[in-house]
mmCIF file of C-alpha atoms in Angstrom:
data_model
loop_
_atom_site.group_PDB
_atom_site.id
_atom_site.type_symbol
_atom_site.label_atom_id
_atom_site.label_comp_id
_atom_site.label_asym_id
_atom_site.label_seq_id
_atom_site.Cartn_x
_atom_site.Cartn_y
_atom_site.Cartn_z
ATOM 1 C CA GLY A 1 0.172 0.084 0.355
ATOM 2 C CA ASP A 2 2.733 2.177 0.279
ATOM 3 C CA GLY A 3 2.641 2.922 -3.626
ATOM 4 C CA VAL A 4 -0.447 5.097 -3.099
ATOM 5 C CA GLY A 5 -0.045 9.109 -1.951
ATOM 6 C CA SER A 6 2.294 12.151 -2.761
ATOM 7 C CA ALA A 7 5.451 11.187 -3.854
ATOM 8 C CA PRO A 8 8.165 13.889 -4.440
ATOM 9 C CA LEU A 9 9.523 14.047 -8.164
ATOM 10 C CA THR A 10 13.022 12.559 -8.988
ATOM 11 C CA PRO A 11 16.001 14.167 -9.702
ATOM 12 C CA VAL A 12 15.642 13.067 -13.968
ATOM 13 C CA MET A 13 11.936 14.594 -13.290
ATOM 14 C CA HIS A 14 13.337 17.877 -11.758
ATOM 15 C CA ALA A 15 15.945 17.781 -14.978
ATOM 16 C CA PHE A 16 13.599 17.938 -17.145
ATOM 17 C CA ASP A 17 11.355 21.323 -17.223
ATOM 18 C CA VAL A 18 7.813 19.976 -16.278
ATOM 19 C CA ASP A 19 6.627 23.139 -17.315
ATOM 20 C CA SER A 20 7.840 23.348 -20.646
ATOM 21 C CA THR A 21 6.287 23.684 -24.125
ATOM 22 C CA GLY A 22 5.360 19.864 -25.172
ATOM 23 C CA PHE A 23 6.237 18.386 -21.757
ATOM 24 C CA ASN A 24 2.617 16.772 -22.225
ATOM 25 C CA THR A 25 3.281 15.206 -25.441
ATOM 26 C CA PHE A 26 6.895 13.653 -23.945
ATOM 27 C CA GLN A 27 5.985 9.824 -23.933
ATOM 28 C CA GLN A 28 7.274 6.397 -24.639
ATOM 29 C CA SER A 29 5.517 3.827 -27.085
ATOM 30 C CA VAL A 30 5.031 0.604 -28.014
ATOM 31 C CA VAL A 31 3.035 -1.502 -30.707
ATOM 32 C CA VAL A 32 2.076 -5.213 -30.265
ATOM 33 C CA ARG A 33 0.196 -7.814 -32.131
ATOM 34 C CA VAL A 34 -3.490 -9.107 -30.527
ATOM 35 C CA PRO A 35 -4.975 -12.514 -31.776
ATOM 36 C CA ALA A 36 -7.520 -12.243 -34.387
ATOM 37 C CA THR A 37 -10.079 -13.113 -31.657
ATOM 38 C CA ALA A 38 -9.352 -10.146 -29.534
ATOM 39 C CA SER A 39 -12.189 -8.381 -28.347
ATOM 40 C CA LEU A 40 -12.580 -4.474 -26.840
ATOM 41 C CA HIS A 41 -13.992 -5.843 -23.598
ATOM 42 C CA GLN A 42 -11.161 -8.366 -22.773
ATOM 43 C CA LEU A 43 -8.501 -5.832 -24.021
ATOM 44 C CA THR A 44 -10.161 -3.246 -21.894
ATOM 45 C CA ALA A 45 -9.776 -5.528 -18.827
ATOM 46 C CA ALA A 46 -6.135 -6.475 -19.784
ATOM 47 C CA VAL A 47 -5.151 -2.748 -19.601
ATOM 48 C CA GLN A 48 -7.616 -2.182 -16.504
ATOM 49 C CA ALA A 49 -5.294 -4.660 -14.749
ATOM 50 C CA LEU A 50 -1.963 -2.959 -15.620
ATOM 51 C CA LEU A 51 -3.539 0.307 -14.300
ATOM 52 C CA ASP A 52 -4.560 -1.332 -10.904
ATOM 53 C CA HIS A 53 -1.311 -3.251 -10.620
ATOM 54 C CA HIS A 54 1.392 -0.601 -11.442
ATOM 55 C CA ASP A 55 0.447 2.532 -8.982
ATOM 56 C CA ILE A 56 2.465 4.837 -11.014
ATOM 57 C CA LEU A 57 0.072 4.654 -14.324
ATOM 58 C CA ARG A 58 -2.440 6.101 -12.272
ATOM 59 C CA ALA A 59 -0.529 8.803 -11.187
ATOM 60 C CA ARG A 60 -1.340 12.707 -11.650
ATOM 61 C CA LEU A 61 1.103 15.577 -11.556
ATOM 62 C CA THR A 62 0.105 18.611 -8.949
ATOM 63 C CA GLY A 63 1.379 21.221 -7.378
ATOM 64 C CA SER A 64 2.789 24.988 -8.685
ATOM 65 C CA ALA A 65 6.026 25.584 -9.905
ATOM 66 C CA GLY A 66 8.881 24.994 -7.653
ATOM 67 C CA ASP A 67 6.603 22.363 -5.631
ATOM 68 C CA ARG A 68 5.440 20.070 -7.934
ATOM 69 C CA HIS A 69 4.535 16.310 -6.834
ATOM 70 C CA LEU A 70 2.723 13.277 -8.051
ATOM 71 C CA GLU A 71 -0.074 12.018 -6.614
ATOM 72 C CA ILE A 72 -1.480 8.545 -6.454
ATOM 73 C CA PRO A 73 -4.512 7.199 -6.605
ATOM 74 C CA GLU A 74 -6.212 3.895 -5.169
ATOM 75 C CA PRO A 75 -6.575 0.972 -7.521
ATOM 76 C CA GLY A 76 -9.563 1.206 -9.366
ATOM 77 C CA SER A 77 -9.824 4.924 -9.465
ATOM 78 C CA VAL A 78 -8.390 5.399 -13.146
ATOM 79 C CA ASP A 79 -10.884 3.714 -15.839
ATOM 80 C CA ALA A 80 -9.192 1.961 -18.656
ATOM 81 C CA ALA A 81 -12.617 2.103 -20.720
ATOM 82 C CA SER A 82 -11.952 5.781 -21.151
ATOM 83 C CA CYS A 83 -8.012 5.587 -21.923
ATOM 84 C CA ILE A 84 -8.691 2.858 -25.123
ATOM 85 C CA GLU A 85 -9.736 3.373 -28.074
ATOM 86 C CA ARG A 86 -10.921 1.043 -31.157
ATOM 87 C CA VAL A 87 -9.939 1.492 -35.017
ATOM 88 C CA ASP A 88 -11.556 -0.774 -37.760
ATOM 89 C CA ALA A 89 -8.420 -1.812 -39.664
ATOM 90 C CA SER A 90 -10.173 -4.433 -41.076
ATOM 91 C CA ASP A 91 -8.964 -4.872 -45.331
ATOM 92 C CA THR A 92 -6.083 -2.496 -44.401
ATOM 93 C CA ALA A 93 -2.822 -3.005 -46.583
ATOM 94 C CA THR A 94 0.505 -3.128 -44.962
ATOM 95 C CA GLU A 95 1.164 0.776 -45.918
ATOM 96 C CA GLU A 96 -2.510 1.871 -44.872
ATOM 97 C CA LEU A 97 -2.197 0.121 -41.409
ATOM 98 C CA ARG A 98 0.787 1.886 -40.525
ATOM 99 C CA SER A 99 -0.583 5.559 -41.515
ATOM 100 C CA LEU A 100 -3.604 4.448 -39.626
ATOM 101 C CA VAL A 101 -1.070 3.820 -36.423
ATOM 102 C CA SER A 102 0.761 7.146 -36.933
ATOM 103 C CA ALA A 103 -2.810 9.020 -36.688
ATOM 104 C CA GLY A 104 -3.541 6.998 -33.678
ATOM 105 C CA MET A 105 -0.532 7.548 -32.179
ATOM 106 C CA ARG A 106 -1.088 11.338 -33.109
ATOM 107 C CA ARG A 107 -4.432 11.188 -31.108
ATOM 108 C CA ALA A 108 -3.198 9.377 -28.049
ATOM 109 C CA GLN A 109 0.045 11.314 -27.689
ATOM 110 C CA ASP A 110 -2.457 14.691 -27.787
ATOM 111 C CA LEU A 111 -4.480 13.386 -25.197
ATOM 112 C CA LEU A 112 -1.888 12.789 -22.621
ATOM 113 C CA ASP A 113 -2.211 15.144 -19.861
ATOM 114 C CA PRO A 114 -0.219 14.491 -16.275
ATOM 115 C CA ALA A 115 -1.833 17.188 -14.565
ATOM 116 C CA ALA A 116 -5.475 15.813 -15.063
ATOM 117 C CA GLY A 117 -3.928 12.217 -14.482
ATOM 118 C CA GLU A 118 -4.119 11.303 -18.036
ATOM 119 C CA MET A 119 -0.512 9.129 -18.125
ATOM 120 C CA ILE A 120 -1.728 5.846 -20.532
ATOM 121 C CA ARG A 121 -3.706 5.376 -23.781
ATOM 122 C CA ALA A 122 -4.578 2.901 -25.781
ATOM 123 C CA VAL A 123 -5.306 2.358 -29.133
ATOM 124 C CA TRP A 124 -6.478 -1.548 -30.630
ATOM 125 C CA PHE A 125 -6.389 -1.864 -34.583
ATOM 126 C CA ASP A 126 -9.009 -4.351 -34.885
ATOM 127 C CA ALA A 127 -8.184 -6.264 -38.232
ATOM 128 C CA GLY A 128 -11.091 -8.047 -38.043
ATOM 129 C CA PRO A 129 -11.960 -11.711 -37.222
ATOM 130 C CA ASP A 130 -9.538 -13.451 -39.461
ATOM 131 C CA ALA A 131 -6.330 -11.470 -39.147
ATOM 132 C CA PRO A 132 -4.232 -10.494 -36.093
ATOM 133 C CA GLY A 133 -4.672 -6.969 -35.089
ATOM 134 C CA ARG A 134 -2.599 -4.418 -33.234
ATOM 135 C CA LEU A 135 -2.465 -2.533 -30.101
ATOM 136 C CA LEU A 136 -0.756 0.810 -29.306
ATOM 137 C CA LEU A 137 0.356 1.611 -26.047
ATOM 138 C CA VAL A 138 1.011 4.951 -25.393
ATOM 139 C CA ALA A 139 2.409 6.005 -22.031
ATOM 140 C CA HIS A 140 3.667 9.521 -20.615
ATOM 141 C CA HIS A 141 7.484 9.713 -19.810
ATOM 142 C CA LEU A 142 6.513 10.453 -16.286
ATOM 143 C CA VAL A 143 5.491 6.707 -15.704
ATOM 144 C CA ILE A 144 7.888 4.799 -18.271
ATOM 145 C CA ASP A 145 11.611 3.835 -19.147
ATOM 146 C CA GLY A 146 12.895 1.275 -21.209
ATOM 147 C CA VAL A 147 13.131 -1.197 -18.418
ATOM 148 C CA SER A 148 9.640 -0.250 -17.879
ATOM 149 C CA TRP A 149 8.114 -2.109 -20.884
ATOM 150 C CA ARG A 150 9.817 -5.224 -20.019
ATOM 151 C CA ILE A 151 7.422 -5.445 -17.071
ATOM 152 C CA LEU A 152 4.179 -3.919 -18.674
ATOM 153 C CA LEU A 153 4.198 -6.275 -21.866
ATOM 154 C CA PRO A 154 4.609 -9.490 -19.904
ATOM 155 C CA ASP A 155 1.905 -8.441 -17.533
ATOM 156 C CA LEU A 156 -0.384 -7.635 -20.344
ATOM 157 C CA ALA A 157 0.138 -11.344 -22.295
ATOM 158 C CA ALA A 158 -0.271 -12.818 -18.604
ATOM 159 C CA ALA A 159 -4.013 -10.640 -18.280
ATOM 160 C CA TRP A 160 -4.829 -12.049 -21.798
ATOM 161 C CA GLU A 161 -3.867 -15.127 -21.012
ATOM 162 C CA ALA A 162 -5.851 -15.434 -17.486
ATOM 163 C CA LEU A 163 -8.969 -13.770 -19.815
ATOM 164 C CA THR A 164 -8.828 -16.166 -22.356
ATOM 165 C CA GLN A 165 -8.835 -19.070 -19.946
ATOM 166 C CA GLY A 166 -11.697 -17.819 -17.784
ATOM 167 C CA ARG A 167 -9.094 -17.570 -15.018
ATOM 168 C CA GLN A 168 -8.779 -14.549 -12.710
ATOM 169 C CA ILE A 169 -5.993 -12.259 -13.406
ATOM 170 C CA THR A 170 -2.602 -12.409 -10.887
ATOM 171 C CA LEU A 171 0.362 -10.611 -11.846
ATOM 172 C CA ALA A 172 3.362 -10.947 -9.971
ATOM 173 C CA PRO A 173 4.225 -8.709 -6.961
ATOM 174 C CA THR A 174 5.857 -5.605 -7.723
ATOM 175 C CA GLY A 175 8.168 -5.133 -4.975
ATOM 176 C CA THR A 176 9.356 -1.698 -3.669
ATOM 177 C CA SER A 177 6.681 0.930 -4.858
ATOM 178 C CA PHE A 178 8.317 4.261 -7.136
ATOM 179 C CA ARG A 179 6.557 6.216 -4.456
ATOM 180 C CA ARG A 180 8.911 4.867 -1.724
ATOM 181 C CA TRP A 181 11.990 5.113 -4.291
ATOM 182 C CA SER A 182 11.210 8.581 -5.318
ATOM 183 C CA GLN A 183 11.252 9.119 -1.234
ATOM 184 C CA LEU A 184 14.330 7.459 -0.946
ATOM 185 C CA LEU A 185 16.305 9.506 -3.365
ATOM 186 C CA GLN A 186 14.731 12.463 -1.579
ATOM 187 C CA GLU A 187 16.326 11.360 1.292
ATOM 188 C CA GLU A 188 19.653 10.174 -0.087
ATOM 189 C CA ALA A 189 20.169 13.639 -1.004
ATOM 190 C CA GLN A 190 20.896 14.419 2.150
ATOM 191 C CA ASN A 191 22.995 11.545 3.011
ATOM 192 C CA PRO A 192 26.454 12.993 4.084
ATOM 193 C CA VAL A 193 28.410 10.207 2.224
ATOM 194 C CA ARG A 194 26.607 11.378 -1.010
ATOM 195 C CA ALA A 195 27.336 15.131 -0.619
ATOM 196 C CA LYS A 196 31.324 14.003 -0.362
ATOM 197 C CA GLU A 197 30.849 13.140 -4.279
ATOM 198 C CA LEU A 198 30.416 16.974 -4.903
ATOM 199 C CA PRO A 199 34.078 17.756 -5.374
ATOM 200 C CA LEU A 200 34.414 14.795 -8.056
ATOM 201 C CA TRP A 201 31.375 16.133 -10.071
ATOM 202 C CA THR A 202 32.547 19.906 -9.469
ATOM 203 C CA ARG A 203 36.017 18.644 -10.764
ATOM 204 C CA LEU A 204 34.233 16.485 -13.947
ATOM 205 C CA LEU A 205 32.940 19.831 -14.845
ATOM 206 C CA GLN A 206 35.025 22.540 -14.416
ATOM 207 C CA GLU A 207 37.405 21.966 -17.186
ATOM 208 C CA PRO A 208 36.655 23.995 -20.299
ATOM 209 C CA GLU A 209 34.711 21.944 -23.316
ATOM 210 C CA PRO A 210 35.894 23.057 -26.681
ATOM 211 C CA LEU A 211 32.690 23.521 -29.254
ATOM 212 C CA LEU A 212 32.178 20.206 -31.257
ATOM 213 C CA GLY A 213 31.253 22.665 -34.350
ATOM 214 C CA GLY A 214 31.677 26.544 -35.264
ATOM 215 C CA ARG A 215 29.052 28.154 -33.048
ATOM 216 C CA GLU A 216 27.059 27.570 -29.785
ATOM 217 C CA LEU A 217 24.062 26.108 -29.704
ATOM 218 C CA ASP A 218 20.701 27.863 -30.757
ATOM 219 C CA PRO A 219 17.601 26.469 -29.541
ATOM 220 C CA ALA A 220 15.805 28.197 -32.293
ATOM 221 C CA ARG A 221 17.547 26.180 -35.100
ATOM 222 C CA ASP A 222 19.197 23.071 -33.029
ATOM 223 C CA THR A 223 16.213 20.910 -32.742
ATOM 224 C CA LEU A 224 15.165 17.563 -33.163
ATOM 225 C CA SER A 225 13.104 18.209 -36.749
ATOM 226 C CA THR A 226 16.432 19.569 -38.101
ATOM 227 C CA ALA A 227 18.670 16.599 -37.095
ATOM 228 C CA GLU A 228 19.736 14.557 -39.391
ATOM 229 C CA SER A 229 21.009 10.734 -37.903
ATOM 230 C CA ALA A 230 23.413 8.434 -39.848
ATOM 231 C CA SER A 231 23.578 4.389 -39.516
ATOM 232 C CA TRP A 232 26.131 1.601 -40.208
ATOM 233 C CA THR A 233 25.439 -2.086 -40.013
ATOM 234 C CA LEU A 234 28.567 -4.209 -39.398
ATOM 235 C CA SER A 235 29.220 -7.739 -39.741
ATOM 236 C CA VAL A 236 29.297 -10.678 -37.792
ATOM 237 C CA ASP A 237 33.155 -10.403 -37.599
ATOM 238 C CA GLU A 238 33.121 -7.391 -36.501
ATOM 239 C CA THR A 239 30.074 -7.335 -33.773
ATOM 240 C CA THR A 240 31.175 -10.565 -32.672
ATOM 241 C CA PRO A 241 34.620 -9.358 -30.737
ATOM 242 C CA LEU A 242 32.504 -6.789 -29.109
ATOM 243 C CA LEU A 243 30.262 -8.937 -27.522
ATOM 244 C CA THR A 244 32.229 -11.317 -27.020
ATOM 245 C CA SER A 245 35.891 -11.630 -26.679
ATOM 246 C CA LEU A 246 37.002 -8.148 -25.898
ATOM 247 C CA PRO A 247 34.671 -7.562 -22.897
ATOM 248 C CA ALA A 248 36.210 -11.308 -21.758
ATOM 249 C CA LEU A 249 39.746 -10.375 -22.421
ATOM 250 C CA TYR A 250 39.884 -6.752 -20.597
ATOM 251 C CA SER A 251 37.261 -7.816 -17.743
ATOM 252 C CA CYS A 252 34.501 -5.046 -18.869
ATOM 253 C CA GLY A 253 31.709 -4.452 -20.452
ATOM 254 C CA VAL A 254 30.359 -3.894 -24.118
ATOM 255 C CA ASN A 255 29.662 -0.152 -23.172
ATOM 256 C CA ASP A 256 33.406 0.202 -22.144
ATOM 257 C CA VAL A 257 34.775 -0.816 -25.649
ATOM 258 C CA LEU A 258 31.997 1.018 -27.262
ATOM 259 C CA LEU A 259 32.844 4.424 -24.992
ATOM 260 C CA THR A 260 36.758 3.827 -26.044
ATOM 261 C CA GLY A 261 36.056 3.727 -29.606
ATOM 262 C CA LEU A 262 34.157 7.066 -29.113
ATOM 263 C CA ALA A 263 36.894 8.764 -27.214
ATOM 264 C CA LEU A 264 39.691 7.642 -29.626
ATOM 265 C CA ALA A 265 37.569 9.287 -32.667
ATOM 266 C CA PHE A 266 37.499 12.153 -30.912
ATOM 267 C CA ALA A 267 41.386 12.342 -29.828
ATOM 268 C CA HIS A 268 41.829 11.727 -33.372
ATOM 269 C CA TRP A 269 39.423 14.258 -34.711
ATOM 270 C CA ARG A 270 41.001 16.643 -32.256
ATOM 271 C CA GLN A 271 44.106 16.174 -33.276
ATOM 272 C CA SER A 272 43.669 16.365 -37.044
ATOM 273 C CA ARG A 273 42.127 20.440 -36.301
ATOM 274 C CA ASP A 274 45.489 21.016 -34.054
ATOM 275 C CA MET A 275 43.401 20.961 -30.813
ATOM 276 C CA HIS A 276 46.322 18.886 -29.088
ATOM 277 C CA GLU A 277 45.388 20.354 -25.846
ATOM 278 C CA HIS A 278 42.147 18.990 -25.407
ATOM 279 C CA ARG A 279 42.641 15.301 -24.574
ATOM 280 C CA SER A 280 39.450 14.510 -23.015
ATOM 281 C CA LEU A 281 35.711 14.463 -24.091
ATOM 282 C CA LEU A 282 33.046 15.147 -21.512
ATOM 283 C CA ILE A 283 29.660 13.305 -22.048
ATOM 284 C CA ASP A 284 26.239 12.732 -20.651
ATOM 285 C CA LEU A 285 25.764 8.760 -19.641
ATOM 286 C CA GLU A 286 22.414 7.745 -19.081
ATOM 287 C CA GLY A 287 21.607 4.690 -16.880
ATOM 288 C CA HIS A 288 18.961 2.587 -15.808
ATOM 289 C CA GLY A 289 19.276 4.174 -12.498
ATOM 290 C CA ARG A 290 17.685 0.862 -10.582
ATOM 291 C CA GLN A 291 20.500 0.990 -8.249
ATOM 292 C CA ASP A 292 20.919 -0.951 -4.973
ATOM 293 C CA ILE A 293 21.710 2.110 -2.639
ATOM 294 C CA THR A 294 20.246 0.650 0.023
ATOM 295 C CA GLU A 295 18.822 -2.481 1.943
ATOM 296 C CA GLY A 296 15.974 -4.345 1.246
ATOM 297 C CA ILE A 297 15.070 -2.191 -1.888
ATOM 298 C CA ASP A 298 13.738 -4.541 -5.262
ATOM 299 C CA LEU A 299 13.059 -2.438 -8.174
ATOM 300 C CA THR A 300 12.870 -5.388 -10.622
ATOM 301 C CA ARG A 301 9.321 -5.709 -11.243
ATOM 302 C CA THR A 302 8.521 -1.819 -10.467
ATOM 303 C CA VAL A 303 7.497 0.285 -13.202
ATOM 304 C CA GLY A 304 7.961 4.096 -13.670
ATOM 305 C CA TRP A 305 11.318 6.599 -14.961
ATOM 306 C CA PHE A 306 14.032 5.583 -13.292
ATOM 307 C CA THR A 307 16.676 6.731 -15.553
ATOM 308 C CA SER A 308 19.629 8.492 -14.381
ATOM 309 C CA ILE A 309 21.986 10.796 -16.032
ATOM 310 C CA HIS A 310 25.861 12.153 -15.110
ATOM 311 C CA PRO A 311 28.728 13.470 -16.717
ATOM 312 C CA VAL A 312 31.909 11.730 -17.441
ATOM 313 C CA ARG A 313 35.300 13.029 -18.983
ATOM 314 C CA LEU A 314 36.639 10.413 -21.003
ATOM 315 C CA GLU A 315 40.535 10.751 -21.614
ATOM 316 C CA THR A 316 43.234 8.869 -23.371
ATOM 317 C CA SER A 317 46.651 9.072 -23.622
ATOM 318 C CA THR A 318 46.944 8.206 -27.019
ATOM 319 C CA SER A 319 44.671 9.090 -30.366
ATOM 320 C CA ASP A 320 46.955 6.112 -32.004
ATOM 321 C CA ARG A 321 44.452 3.341 -33.064
ATOM 322 C CA THR A 322 46.903 0.430 -33.771
ATOM 323 C CA ASP A 323 45.777 -2.544 -31.405
ATOM 324 C CA GLY A 324 48.067 -1.855 -28.561
ATOM 325 C CA SER A 325 47.351 1.736 -28.059
ATOM 326 C CA VAL A 326 43.448 0.809 -28.490
ATOM 327 C CA GLY A 327 44.007 -2.098 -25.725
ATOM 328 C CA THR A 328 45.812 0.823 -23.244
ATOM 329 C CA ALA A 329 43.157 2.981 -24.326
ATOM 330 C CA LEU A 330 40.275 0.702 -23.189
ATOM 331 C CA LYS A 331 42.176 -0.014 -19.765
ATOM 332 C CA GLU A 332 42.392 4.128 -19.231
ATOM 333 C CA VAL A 333 38.511 4.570 -19.969
ATOM 334 C CA LYS A 334 37.011 1.286 -18.016
ATOM 335 C CA GLU A 335 39.320 3.059 -14.860
ATOM 336 C CA GLN A 336 37.709 6.407 -15.417
ATOM 337 C CA LEU A 337 34.523 4.662 -15.629
ATOM 338 C CA ARG A 338 34.904 2.413 -12.550
ATOM 339 C CA ALA A 339 36.013 5.564 -10.692
ATOM 340 C CA ILE A 340 32.357 6.794 -10.933
ATOM 341 C CA PRO A 341 30.418 5.754 -7.441
ATOM 342 C CA ASP A 342 27.263 3.480 -7.878
ATOM 343 C CA ASN A 343 26.960 4.576 -11.212
ATOM 344 C CA GLY A 344 26.807 7.846 -11.026
ATOM 345 C CA ILE A 345 23.499 8.228 -9.134
ATOM 346 C CA GLY A 346 24.802 10.808 -6.718
ATOM 347 C CA TYR A 347 24.981 13.193 -9.267
#
């Protein structure tokens, strides 16, 4: 029962301006296949089970600027029927279905309203009795993160299976509530042990970081809509060492190898521009944020926005990319990452 009541905003929520334009549409979504035999009644019951079981999905953002918090009401207080929409997708070709889903996404996103407790929306694209349909789930980022989907989707499947077999829906316990976690983070911020981390973070941030481009970022011009992306597909021969032998050889993780590659690439790039004095690269690292910071905490089945963000300064003694130098750089980066306490949650 400790998941119900008032919950303080977590650090990542404070880091994102909840009063900013577009905050209401700050969401994550997923599309799953549903059986051709699905009915609106069954899907509504399955979504209702999620809303009743995972407290944070019922949260409402309340309070005034400077004093925002989440208010989480009792199970049963949010009606799934008001959150779900049926769209006729029978006799719909693949391209048309994509268009329907995109339109449904925009409608669902626009209906999110944290201040009104509208944190989750569902759209069922009913393909008729002979073809599997699709279910679009859209959740405001205040109540969801990447790990949470790995909890919600199996629970949705379990609820569906119980319904189709005529059994009562019984989902696995959720462990530590998000409300309790948010309270613990607030307490942890006052912990003298955490306060001793301040010189580390200050030192990481005080060294000047040169611009990557020719000018400062402009919030009016440099937006997501003007961004470009590039992607590469790597072969099995190239990715196998990354995922297996390299981490084993250096007792590190895949993340360490990738960040070493990034550090070396920037060192080489800066050297080519006669920026020899800048040997380090300052970046922000995101983590899942579900750290064991105190005993008795179990977040393995807790839904919510747990993301942690912290700065890391990557520095290599060389920009040389021969085998020996890369190995040395990997050891250096690995040690720099290991020097960050508790994966940076204290930041």
